[in-house]
Coordinates of C-alpha atoms in Angstrom, one line a residue:
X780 CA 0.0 -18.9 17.3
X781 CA 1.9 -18.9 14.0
X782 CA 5.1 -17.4 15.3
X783 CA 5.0 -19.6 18.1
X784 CA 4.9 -22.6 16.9
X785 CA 8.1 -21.6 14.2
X786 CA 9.4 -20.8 17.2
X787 CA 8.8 -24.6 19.4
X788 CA 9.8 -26.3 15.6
X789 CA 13.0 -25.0 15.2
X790 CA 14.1 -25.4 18.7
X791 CA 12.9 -29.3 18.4
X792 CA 14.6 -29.2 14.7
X793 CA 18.1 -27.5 16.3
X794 CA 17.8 -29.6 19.7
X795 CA 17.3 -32.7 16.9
X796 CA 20.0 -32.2 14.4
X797 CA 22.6 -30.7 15.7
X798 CA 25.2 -31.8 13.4
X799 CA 23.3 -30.1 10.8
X800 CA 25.1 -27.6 8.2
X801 CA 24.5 -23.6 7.7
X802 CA 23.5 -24.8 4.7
X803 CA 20.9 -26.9 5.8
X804 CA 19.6 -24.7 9.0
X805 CA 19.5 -21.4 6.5
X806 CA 17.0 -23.9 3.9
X807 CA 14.6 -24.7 7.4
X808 CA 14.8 -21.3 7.9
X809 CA 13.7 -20.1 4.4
X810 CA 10.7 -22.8 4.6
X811 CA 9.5 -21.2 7.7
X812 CA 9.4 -17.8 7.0
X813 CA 8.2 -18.7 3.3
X814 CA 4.8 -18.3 4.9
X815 CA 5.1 -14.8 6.0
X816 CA 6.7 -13.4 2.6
X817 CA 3.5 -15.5 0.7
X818 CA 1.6 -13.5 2.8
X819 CA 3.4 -10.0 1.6
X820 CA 3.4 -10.9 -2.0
X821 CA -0.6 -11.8 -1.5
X822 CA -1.2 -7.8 0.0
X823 CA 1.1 -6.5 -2.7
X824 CA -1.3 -8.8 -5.7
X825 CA -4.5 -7.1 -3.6
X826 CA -3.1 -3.2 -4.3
X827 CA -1.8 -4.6 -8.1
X828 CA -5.4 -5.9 -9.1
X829 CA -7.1 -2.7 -7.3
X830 CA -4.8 -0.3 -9.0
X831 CA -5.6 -1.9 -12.3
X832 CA -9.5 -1.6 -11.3
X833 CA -8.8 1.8 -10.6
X834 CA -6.8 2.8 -14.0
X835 CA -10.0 1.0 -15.8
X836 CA -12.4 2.9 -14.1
X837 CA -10.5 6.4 -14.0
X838 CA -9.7 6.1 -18.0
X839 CA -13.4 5.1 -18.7
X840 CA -14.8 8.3 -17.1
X841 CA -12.0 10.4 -17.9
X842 CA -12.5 9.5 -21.6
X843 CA -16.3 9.5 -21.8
X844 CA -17.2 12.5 -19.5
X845 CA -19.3 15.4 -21.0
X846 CA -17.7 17.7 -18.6
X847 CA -14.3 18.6 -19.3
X848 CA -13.6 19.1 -15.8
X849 CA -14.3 15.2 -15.1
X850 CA -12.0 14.6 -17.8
X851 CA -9.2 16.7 -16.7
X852 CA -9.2 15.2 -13.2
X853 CA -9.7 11.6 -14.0
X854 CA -7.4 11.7 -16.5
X855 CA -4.7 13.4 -14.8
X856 CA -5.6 10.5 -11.5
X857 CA -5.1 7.9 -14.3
X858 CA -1.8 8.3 -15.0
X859 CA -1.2 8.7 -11.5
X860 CA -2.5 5.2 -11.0
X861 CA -0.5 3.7 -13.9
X862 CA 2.9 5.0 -12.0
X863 CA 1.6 3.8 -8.4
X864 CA 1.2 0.1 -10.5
X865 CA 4.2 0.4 -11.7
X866 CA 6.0 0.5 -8.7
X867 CA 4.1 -2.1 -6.9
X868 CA 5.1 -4.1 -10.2
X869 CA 8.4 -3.1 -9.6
X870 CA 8.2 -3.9 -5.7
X871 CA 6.5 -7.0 -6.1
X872 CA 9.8 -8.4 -8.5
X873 CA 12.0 -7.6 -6.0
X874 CA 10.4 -9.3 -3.2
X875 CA 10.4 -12.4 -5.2
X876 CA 13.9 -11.9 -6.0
X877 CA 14.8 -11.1 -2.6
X878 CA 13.1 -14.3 -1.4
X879 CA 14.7 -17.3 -4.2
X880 CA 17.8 -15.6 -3.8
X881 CA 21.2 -18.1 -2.2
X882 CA 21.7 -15.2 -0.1
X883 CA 21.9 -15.8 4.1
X884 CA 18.2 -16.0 5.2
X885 CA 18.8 -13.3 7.6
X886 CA 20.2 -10.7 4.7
X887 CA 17.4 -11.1 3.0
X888 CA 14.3 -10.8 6.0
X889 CA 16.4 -7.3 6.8
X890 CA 16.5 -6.1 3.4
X891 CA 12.5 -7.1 2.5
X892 CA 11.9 -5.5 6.0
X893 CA 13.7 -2.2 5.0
X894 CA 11.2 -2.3 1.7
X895 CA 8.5 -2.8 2.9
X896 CA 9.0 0.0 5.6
X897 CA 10.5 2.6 3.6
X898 CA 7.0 1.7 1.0
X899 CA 4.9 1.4 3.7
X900 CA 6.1 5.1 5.1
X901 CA 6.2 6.6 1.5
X902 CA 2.8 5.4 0.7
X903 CA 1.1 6.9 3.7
X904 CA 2.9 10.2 3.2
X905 CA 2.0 10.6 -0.5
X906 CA -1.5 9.7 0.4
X907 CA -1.9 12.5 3.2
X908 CA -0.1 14.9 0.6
X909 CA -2.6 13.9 -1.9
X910 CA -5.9 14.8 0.2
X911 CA -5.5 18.9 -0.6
X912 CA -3.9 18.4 -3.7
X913 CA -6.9 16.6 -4.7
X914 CA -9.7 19.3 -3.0
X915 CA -7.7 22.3 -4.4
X916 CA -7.1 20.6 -8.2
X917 CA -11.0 19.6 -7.6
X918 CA -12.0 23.8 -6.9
X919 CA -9.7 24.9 -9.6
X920 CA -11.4 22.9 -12.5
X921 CA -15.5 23.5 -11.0
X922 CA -14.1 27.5 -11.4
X923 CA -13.0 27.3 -14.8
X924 CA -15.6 24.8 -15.9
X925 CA -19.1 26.7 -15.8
X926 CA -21.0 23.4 -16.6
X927 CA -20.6 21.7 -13.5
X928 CA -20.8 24.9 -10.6
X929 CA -24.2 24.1 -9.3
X930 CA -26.6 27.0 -10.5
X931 CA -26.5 30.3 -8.4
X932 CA -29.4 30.7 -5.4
X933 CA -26.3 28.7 -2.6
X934 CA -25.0 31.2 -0.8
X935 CA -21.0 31.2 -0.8
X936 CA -20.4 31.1 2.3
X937 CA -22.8 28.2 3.1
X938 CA -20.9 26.3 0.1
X939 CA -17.5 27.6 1.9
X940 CA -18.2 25.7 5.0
X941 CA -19.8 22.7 3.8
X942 CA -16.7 22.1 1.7
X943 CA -14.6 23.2 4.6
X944 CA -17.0 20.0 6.5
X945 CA -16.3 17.6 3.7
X946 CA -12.5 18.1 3.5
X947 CA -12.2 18.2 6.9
X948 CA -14.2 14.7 7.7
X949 CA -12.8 13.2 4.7
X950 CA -9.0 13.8 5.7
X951 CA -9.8 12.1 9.0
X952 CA -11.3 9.3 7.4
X953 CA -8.8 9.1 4.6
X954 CA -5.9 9.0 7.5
X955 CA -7.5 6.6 10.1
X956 CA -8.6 4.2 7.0
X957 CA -4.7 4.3 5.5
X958 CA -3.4 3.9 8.5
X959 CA -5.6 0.7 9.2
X960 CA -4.8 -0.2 5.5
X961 CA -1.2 -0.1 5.7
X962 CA -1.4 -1.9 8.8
X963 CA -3.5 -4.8 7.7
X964 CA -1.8 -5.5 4.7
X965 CA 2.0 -4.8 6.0
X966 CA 2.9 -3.9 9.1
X967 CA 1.8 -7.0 10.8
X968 CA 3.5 -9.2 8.7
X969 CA 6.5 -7.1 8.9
X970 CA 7.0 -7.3 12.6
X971 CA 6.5 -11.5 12.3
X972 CA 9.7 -11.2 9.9
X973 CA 11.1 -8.6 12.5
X974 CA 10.4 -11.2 15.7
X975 CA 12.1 -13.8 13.2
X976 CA 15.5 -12.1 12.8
X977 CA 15.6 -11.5 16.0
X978 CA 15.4 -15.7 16.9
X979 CA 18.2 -15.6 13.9
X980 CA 20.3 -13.7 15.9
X981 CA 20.2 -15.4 18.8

């Protein structure tokens, strides 16, 4: 395993040179780790490029709809989009400076681990706030925008439930996939850096 062997090499490198500065441990330290914090900077490129995607695709149809509900809503999302990119700019800049800084190696691991938590844990609660927000904004335009209700012959409450199914399914989905998400693109490498300042401390 990855950990593990950091692990076995710094022992050896300790055991090997113990004479060795702070100076010079904290720089073996900062090599090792490197790997992890690559690997965080990689997830946060992933969600930059995707947002981008996203802000293309959102503008496109919000600008070129003929339904000025479609344009209402994927406008609205769009600029939504360019704010979330903003902050995984600004996140992204402050990992980098976190990791070239001259600052002890173990300061920094506890301060990218306190980001990439407090993100991590905003992110999944704005996108679980989002899910209604998104159904009810959705309802409110089809009502005031008579070109896209389907034509009359569906009974209501047969519409009623099915959109009571979708949301319902959908939420699930939406929480179980973010969840994974967040997960596969943060949380693992965060416990790495958290198993590595806890062999700092010791």
């Amino acid at each position: 395993m990855e950990l593990d062997e950091l692990k076995y090499q710094l022992k050896n490198k300790l055991a090997d040179h113990a004479g060795r500065s702070d100076a010079d441990i904290a720089a073996l330290l900062t090599k090792k780790t490197s790997s992890v914090i690559g690997k965080l900077k990689r997830s946060l490129w992933i969600e930059i490029i995707c947002s981008i995607l996203v802000i293309i695709v959102f503008g496109y149809i919000g600008i070129t709809s003929n339904y000025q509900s479609y344009r209402i809503y994927f406008s609205v999302f769009t600029v939504l989009s360019f704010g979330f990119l903003l902050l995984l700019i600004y996140l992204f800049k402050r990992i980098v400076r976190l990791s070239s800084t001259s600052l002890p190696v173990k300061n920094n691991l506890q301060t990218i681990v306190t980001v990439i938590e407090e993100f991590t844990k905003r992110y999944f609660q704005f996108t679980m706030a989002l899910i209604p927000v998104c159904f009810a904004f959705i309802l409110i335009l089809l009502y005031y925008d008579k070109q896209v209700v389907p034509s009359a012959g569906v009974h209501l409450a047969r519409k009623s439930l099915f959109v009571g199914v979708y949301i319902i399914l959908l939420s699930v989905f939406a929480y179980k996939f973010t969840r994974w998400y967040l997960k596969k693109l943060y949380a693992n490498y965060v416990a790495q850096l958290k198993e590595c300042i806890s062999d700092l401390a010791e």
